[in-house]
PDB file of C-alpha atoms in Angstrom:
ATOM      1  CA  UNK A1235      41.473 -31.825  44.707  1.00 55.00           C
ATOM      2  CA  UNK A1236      39.517 -34.439  42.484  1.00 60.00           C
ATOM      3  CA  UNK A1237      38.127 -33.678  38.714  1.00 57.00           C
ATOM      4  CA  UNK A1238      34.608 -34.090  40.429  1.00 58.00           C
ATOM      5  CA  UNK A1239      35.228 -31.976  42.952  1.00 56.00           C
ATOM      6  CA  UNK A1240      36.701 -29.501  40.633  1.00 54.00           C
ATOM      7  CA  UNK A1241      33.267 -29.707  38.471  1.00 53.00           C
ATOM      8  CA  UNK A1242      31.079 -28.787  41.214  1.00 52.00           C
ATOM      9  CA  UNK A1243      32.456 -25.856  41.979  1.00 53.00           C
ATOM     10  CA  UNK A1244      32.257 -24.850  38.397  1.00 52.00           C
ATOM     11  CA  UNK A1245      28.331 -25.753  38.287  1.00 48.00           C
ATOM     12  CA  UNK A1246      27.794 -23.842  42.152  1.00 49.00           C
ATOM     13  CA  UNK A1247      25.560 -21.110  41.673  1.00 44.00           C
ATOM     14  CA  UNK A1248      25.035 -18.369  44.652  1.00 50.00           C
ATOM     15  CA  UNK A1249      22.232 -17.818  46.212  1.00 45.00           C
ATOM     16  CA  UNK A1250      20.335 -14.674  44.680  1.00 51.00           C
ATOM     17  CA  UNK A1251      22.456 -14.281  41.746  1.00 49.00           C
ATOM     18  CA  UNK A1252      20.146 -16.190  39.105  1.00 51.00           C
ATOM     19  CA  UNK A1253      18.253 -13.185  38.017  1.00 63.00           C
ATOM     20  CA  UNK A1254      21.047 -10.318  38.571  1.00 71.00           C
ATOM     21  CA  UNK A1255      21.103  -9.389  35.381  1.00 78.00           C
ATOM     22  CA  UNK A1256      17.253 -10.098  34.002  1.00 82.00           C
ATOM     23  CA  UNK A1257      16.923  -6.535  33.526  1.00 84.00           C
ATOM     24  CA  UNK A1258      19.354  -6.738  30.672  1.00 86.00           C
ATOM     25  CA  UNK A1259      18.294  -9.138  28.462  1.00 86.00           C
ATOM     26  CA  UNK A1260      14.821  -7.833  28.920  1.00 89.00           C
ATOM     27  CA  UNK A1261      15.383  -4.350  28.093  1.00 89.00           C
ATOM     28  CA  UNK A1262      17.692  -5.628  24.846  1.00 90.00           C
ATOM     29  CA  UNK A1263      14.898  -7.695  23.714  1.00 90.00           C
ATOM     30  CA  UNK A1264      12.099  -4.700  24.177  1.00 92.00           C
ATOM     31  CA  UNK A1265      14.566  -2.266  22.182  1.00 93.00           C
ATOM     32  CA  UNK A1266      15.021  -4.277  19.433  1.00 94.00           C
ATOM     33  CA  UNK A1267      11.041  -4.745  19.089  1.00 92.00           C
ATOM     34  CA  UNK A1268      10.656  -1.336  19.808  1.00 92.00           C
ATOM     35  CA  UNK A1269      13.991   0.164  16.891  1.00 93.00           C
ATOM     36  CA  UNK A1270      12.472  -2.322  14.228  1.00 94.00           C
ATOM     37  CA  UNK A1271       8.467  -0.619  15.010  1.00 93.00           C
ATOM     38  CA  UNK A1272      10.241   2.419  14.541  1.00 92.00           C
ATOM     39  CA  UNK A1273      11.476   1.908  11.501  1.00 92.00           C
ATOM     40  CA  UNK A1274       8.553   0.668   9.771  1.00 92.00           C
ATOM     41  CA  UNK A1275       5.972   2.647  11.705  1.00 90.00           C
ATOM     42  CA  UNK A1276       5.213   5.743   8.974  1.00 88.00           C
ATOM     43  CA  UNK A1277       3.691   9.324  10.129  1.00 82.00           C
ATOM     44  CA  UNK A1278       0.938  10.062  10.363  1.00 82.00           C
ATOM     45  CA  UNK A1279       0.933  13.913  10.361  1.00 80.00           C
ATOM     46  CA  UNK A1280       3.323  14.380  10.960  1.00 77.00           C
ATOM     47  CA  UNK A1281       3.711  11.904  14.642  1.00 83.00           C
ATOM     48  CA  UNK A1282       4.968   8.811  15.286  1.00 85.00           C
ATOM     49  CA  UNK A1283       4.966   6.376  18.419  1.00 89.00           C
ATOM     50  CA  UNK A1284       8.273   6.771  19.874  1.00 92.00           C
ATOM     51  CA  UNK A1285       8.765   3.093  20.082  1.00 95.00           C
ATOM     52  CA  UNK A1286      11.956   2.531  21.616  1.00 96.00           C
ATOM     53  CA  UNK A1287      10.600   5.247  24.896  1.00 96.00           C
ATOM     54  CA  UNK A1288       6.986   2.841  25.252  1.00 96.00           C
ATOM     55  CA  UNK A1289       9.106  -0.328  25.388  1.00 96.00           C
ATOM     56  CA  UNK A1290      11.999   1.050  27.586  1.00 96.00           C
ATOM     57  CA  UNK A1291       9.446   1.935  30.062  1.00 95.00           C
ATOM     58  CA  UNK A1292       7.423  -1.163  30.021  1.00 94.00           C
ATOM     59  CA  UNK A1293      11.059  -2.411  31.046  1.00 94.00           C
ATOM     60  CA  UNK A1294      11.840  -0.391  33.272  1.00 94.00           C
ATOM     61  CA  UNK A1295       8.111  -0.915  35.122  1.00 93.00           C
ATOM     62  CA  UNK A1296       8.860  -4.763  34.675  1.00 91.00           C
ATOM     63  CA  UNK A1297      12.220  -5.134  36.468  1.00 91.00           C
ATOM     64  CA  UNK A1298      12.515  -1.648  38.336  1.00 91.00           C
ATOM     65  CA  UNK A1299      16.236  -1.018  37.522  1.00 92.00           C
ATOM     66  CA  UNK A1300      17.465   1.632  39.467  1.00 94.00           C
ATOM     67  CA  UNK A1301      18.871   5.294  38.291  1.00 96.00           C
ATOM     68  CA  UNK A1302      22.046   4.628  36.968  1.00 96.00           C
ATOM     69  CA  UNK A1303      20.873   1.367  35.719  1.00 94.00           C
ATOM     70  CA  UNK A1304      17.679   3.314  33.997  1.00 96.00           C
ATOM     71  CA  UNK A1305      20.416   5.977  32.508  1.00 96.00           C
ATOM     72  CA  UNK A1306      22.445   3.162  30.793  1.00 95.00           C
ATOM     73  CA  UNK A1307      19.268   2.286  29.518  1.00 95.00           C
ATOM     74  CA  UNK A1308      18.581   5.924  28.066  1.00 96.00           C
ATOM     75  CA  UNK A1309      22.191   6.218  26.521  1.00 96.00           C
ATOM     76  CA  UNK A1310      21.698   2.989  24.608  1.00 96.00           C
ATOM     77  CA  UNK A1311      18.521   4.097  23.497  1.00 96.00           C
ATOM     78  CA  UNK A1312      19.792   7.131  22.454  1.00 95.00           C
ATOM     79  CA  UNK A1313      22.698   5.321  20.548  1.00 95.00           C
ATOM     80  CA  UNK A1314      20.056   3.625  18.793  1.00 96.00           C
ATOM     81  CA  UNK A1315      17.649   6.055  18.164  1.00 94.00           C
ATOM     82  CA  UNK A1316      20.611   8.253  16.327  1.00 94.00           C
ATOM     83  CA  UNK A1317      20.560   5.719  12.978  1.00 93.00           C
ATOM     84  CA  UNK A1318      17.428   5.023  13.182  1.00 92.00           C
ATOM     85  CA  UNK A1319      16.296   8.936  13.524  1.00 87.00           C
ATOM     86  CA  UNK A1320      13.341  11.100  11.391  1.00 79.00           C
ATOM     87  CA  UNK A1321      14.761  14.629  13.376  1.00 83.00           C
ATOM     88  CA  UNK A1322      16.757  17.329  12.412  1.00 84.00           C
ATOM     89  CA  UNK A1323      19.161  16.608  15.118  1.00 91.00           C
ATOM     90  CA  UNK A1324      19.187  13.236  16.029  1.00 92.00           C
ATOM     91  CA  UNK A1325      22.400  13.391  18.365  1.00 95.00           C
ATOM     92  CA  UNK A1326      19.852  15.240  20.571  1.00 95.00           C
ATOM     93  CA  UNK A1327      19.140  11.567  21.596  1.00 95.00           C
ATOM     94  CA  UNK A1328      21.894  11.079  24.012  1.00 95.00           C
ATOM     95  CA  UNK A1329      20.396  13.748  26.139  1.00 96.00           C
ATOM     96  CA  UNK A1330      16.841  13.078  25.672  1.00 97.00           C
ATOM     97  CA  UNK A1331      16.982   9.340  26.337  1.00 97.00           C
ATOM     98  CA  UNK A1332      18.929   9.304  29.381  1.00 97.00           C
ATOM     99  CA  UNK A1333      16.301  12.059  30.608  1.00 98.00           C
ATOM    100  CA  UNK A1334      13.304   9.596  29.877  1.00 97.00           C
ATOM    101  CA  UNK A1335      14.396   6.506  31.564  1.00 97.00           C
ATOM    102  CA  UNK A1336      15.439   8.373  34.909  1.00 98.00           C
ATOM    103  CA  UNK A1337      12.531   9.884  34.826  1.00 98.00           C
ATOM    104  CA  UNK A1338      11.003   6.385  34.267  1.00 97.00           C
ATOM    105  CA  UNK A1339      12.493   4.769  37.078  1.00 96.00           C
ATOM    106  CA  UNK A1340      12.073   7.960  39.719  1.00 96.00           C
ATOM    107  CA  UNK A1341       8.337   7.411  39.081  1.00 95.00           C
ATOM    108  CA  UNK A1342       8.427   3.092  38.835  1.00 94.00           C
ATOM    109  CA  UNK A1343      10.002   3.810  42.739  1.00 92.00           C
ATOM    110  CA  UNK A1344       7.934   6.164  43.973  1.00 91.00           C
ATOM    111  CA  UNK A1345       5.413   2.795  43.854  1.00 73.00           C
ATOM    112  CA  UNK A1346       2.840   4.933  43.486  1.00 76.00           C
ATOM    113  CA  UNK A1347      -0.716   3.228  41.813  1.00 76.00           C
ATOM    114  CA  UNK A1348      -3.849   4.375  40.043  1.00 83.00           C
ATOM    115  CA  UNK A1349      -6.480   1.811  39.013  1.00 82.00           C
ATOM    116  CA  UNK A1350      -9.106   2.118  36.909  1.00 85.00           C
ATOM    117  CA  UNK A1351     -11.404  -1.172  37.671  1.00 85.00           C
ATOM    118  CA  UNK A1352      -8.488  -3.234  39.035  1.00 82.00           C
ATOM    119  CA  UNK A1353      -6.072  -2.103  36.538  1.00 85.00           C
ATOM    120  CA  UNK A1354      -2.743  -0.562  37.201  1.00 87.00           C
ATOM    121  CA  UNK A1355      -2.503   2.530  34.850  1.00 93.00           C
ATOM    122  CA  UNK A1356       1.447   2.699  36.172  1.00 93.00           C
ATOM    123  CA  UNK A1357       2.758   2.093  32.763  1.00 95.00           C
ATOM    124  CA  UNK A1358       0.354   4.274  30.774  1.00 96.00           C
ATOM    125  CA  UNK A1359       1.700   7.591  33.164  1.00 96.00           C
ATOM    126  CA  UNK A1360       5.333   6.890  33.901  1.00 96.00           C
ATOM    127  CA  UNK A1361       5.284   6.385  29.595  1.00 97.00           C
ATOM    128  CA  UNK A1362       3.002  10.055  29.504  1.00 97.00           C
ATOM    129  CA  UNK A1363       5.461  11.665  31.293  1.00 97.00           C
ATOM    130  CA  UNK A1364       8.599   9.914  30.482  1.00 98.00           C
ATOM    131  CA  UNK A1365       7.711  10.779  26.830  1.00 97.00           C
ATOM    132  CA  UNK A1366       7.145  14.793  27.823  1.00 98.00           C
ATOM    133  CA  UNK A1367      10.659  14.794  29.531  1.00 98.00           C
ATOM    134  CA  UNK A1368      12.726  12.908  27.476  1.00 97.00           C
ATOM    135  CA  UNK A1369      10.439  15.046  24.109  1.00 96.00           C
ATOM    136  CA  UNK A1370      10.592  18.593  25.541  1.00 97.00           C
ATOM    137  CA  UNK A1371      14.834  18.405  26.468  1.00 97.00           C
ATOM    138  CA  UNK A1372      15.347  17.314  22.772  1.00 97.00           C
ATOM    139  CA  UNK A1373      13.332  20.104  21.375  1.00 96.00           C
ATOM    140  CA  UNK A1374      14.870  22.601  23.369  1.00 97.00           C
ATOM    141  CA  UNK A1375      18.095  21.113  22.698  1.00 97.00           C
ATOM    142  CA  UNK A1376      17.058  21.501  18.771  1.00 95.00           C
ATOM    143  CA  UNK A1377      15.369  24.543  19.615  1.00 96.00           C
ATOM    144  CA  UNK A1378      18.776  26.052  20.709  1.00 96.00           C
ATOM    145  CA  UNK A1379      21.833  24.511  18.276  1.00 95.00           C
ATOM    146  CA  UNK A1380      19.088  25.367  15.489  1.00 94.00           C
ATOM    147  CA  UNK A1381      18.021  28.758  16.921  1.00 95.00           C
ATOM    148  CA  UNK A1382      14.497  27.766  16.005  1.00 94.00           C
ATOM    149  CA  UNK A1383      12.199  30.990  16.573  1.00 96.00           C
ATOM    150  CA  UNK A1384       9.810  30.330  19.939  1.00 96.00           C
ATOM    151  CA  UNK A1385       7.118  30.369  17.630  1.00 96.00           C
ATOM    152  CA  UNK A1386       8.242  27.164  16.395  1.00 95.00           C
ATOM    153  CA  UNK A1387       8.585  25.503  19.181  1.00 94.00           C
ATOM    154  CA  UNK A1388       5.871  26.503  21.279  1.00 95.00           C
ATOM    155  CA  UNK A1389       2.949  26.027  18.421  1.00 94.00           C
ATOM    156  CA  UNK A1390       4.760  23.346  16.176  1.00 92.00           C
ATOM    157  CA  UNK A1391       7.363  21.312  18.525  1.00 93.00           C
ATOM    158  CA  UNK A1392       5.256  21.453  21.724  1.00 96.00           C
ATOM    159  CA  UNK A1393       2.130  20.013  20.555  1.00 95.00           C
ATOM    160  CA  UNK A1394       3.885  16.859  18.356  1.00 93.00           C
ATOM    161  CA  UNK A1395       5.645  16.053  22.185  1.00 95.00           C
ATOM    162  CA  UNK A1396       2.504  16.190  23.861  1.00 96.00           C
ATOM    163  CA  UNK A1397       0.468  13.987  21.210  1.00 95.00           C
ATOM    164  CA  UNK A1398       3.040  11.449  20.594  1.00 94.00           C
ATOM    165  CA  UNK A1399       3.357  10.844  24.699  1.00 97.00           C
ATOM    166  CA  UNK A1400      -0.527  10.452  24.512  1.00 96.00           C
ATOM    167  CA  UNK A1401       0.317   7.642  21.902  1.00 95.00           C
ATOM    168  CA  UNK A1402       2.842   6.595  23.900  1.00 96.00           C
ATOM    169  CA  UNK A1403       0.622   6.394  27.510  1.00 97.00           C
ATOM    170  CA  UNK A1404      -1.754   3.788  25.547  1.00 96.00           C
ATOM    171  CA  UNK A1405       0.950   1.838  23.296  1.00 96.00           C
ATOM    172  CA  UNK A1406       2.369   1.294  26.791  1.00 96.00           C
ATOM    173  CA  UNK A1407      -0.429   0.316  28.495  1.00 96.00           C
ATOM    174  CA  UNK A1408      -1.669  -1.670  25.811  1.00 96.00           C
ATOM    175  CA  UNK A1409       1.382  -4.096  26.018  1.00 95.00           C
ATOM    176  CA  UNK A1410       3.143  -4.008  29.367  1.00 94.00           C
ATOM    177  CA  UNK A1411      -0.007  -6.903  31.130  1.00 91.00           C
ATOM    178  CA  UNK A1412       1.546  -8.999  27.680  1.00 92.00           C
ATOM    179  CA  UNK A1413       5.307  -8.609  28.424  1.00 91.00           C
ATOM    180  CA  UNK A1414       4.328  -9.036  31.846  1.00 90.00           C
ATOM    181  CA  UNK A1415       3.263 -12.154  31.009  1.00 88.00           C
ATOM    182  CA  UNK A1416       5.756 -13.111  28.697  1.00 85.00           C
ATOM    183  CA  UNK A1417       9.010 -11.574  31.165  1.00 80.00           C
ATOM    184  CA  UNK A1418       7.897 -11.793  34.349  1.00 74.00           C
ATOM    185  CA  UNK A1419       8.043  -8.974  36.570  1.00 62.00           C
ATOM    186  CA  UNK A1420       7.488  -7.348  39.975  1.00 60.00           C
ATOM    187  CA  UNK A1421       4.409  -7.468  41.246  1.00 57.00           C
ATOM    188  CA  UNK A1422       2.133  -3.823  41.005  1.00 54.00           C
TER     189      UNK A1422
END
């Protein structure tokens, strides 16, 4: 075999494999942006948007990863969250973030579409439900581990999760379409 044939074999690309790991690059970029925003965003009334959840919801909506990949995204997000968390028990992110990411992937794969004037609201809905799933998992772990009173859980923590979910819905919806133009995405 001559050198020219060997070189041709080295640059051969199998059809259908070109974008196989595109989801990793898109997710990594969005999570990096989310981490920076989480660090610099101050709390307003004790509430900050969870930028990491918003960003992984955008990534999952864009790339439509499977449930196993979404769980991986959640674990990575949990690991990123630990050193930048403003919470009392940051290690609970290892459980809560995979729950949120898997819920998001499951919702995306239901292929529902709720449109308002031609605008698909799936990014907002998936972000809201995923934030609630992640947040309730987080505060439930926090309640058990720290033995918090039920009143604190119900009236202090649950409203914060619900407000963060509302904020994340708006953020995700607003950032989804520019991200889709930038990174490309599967059709809604």
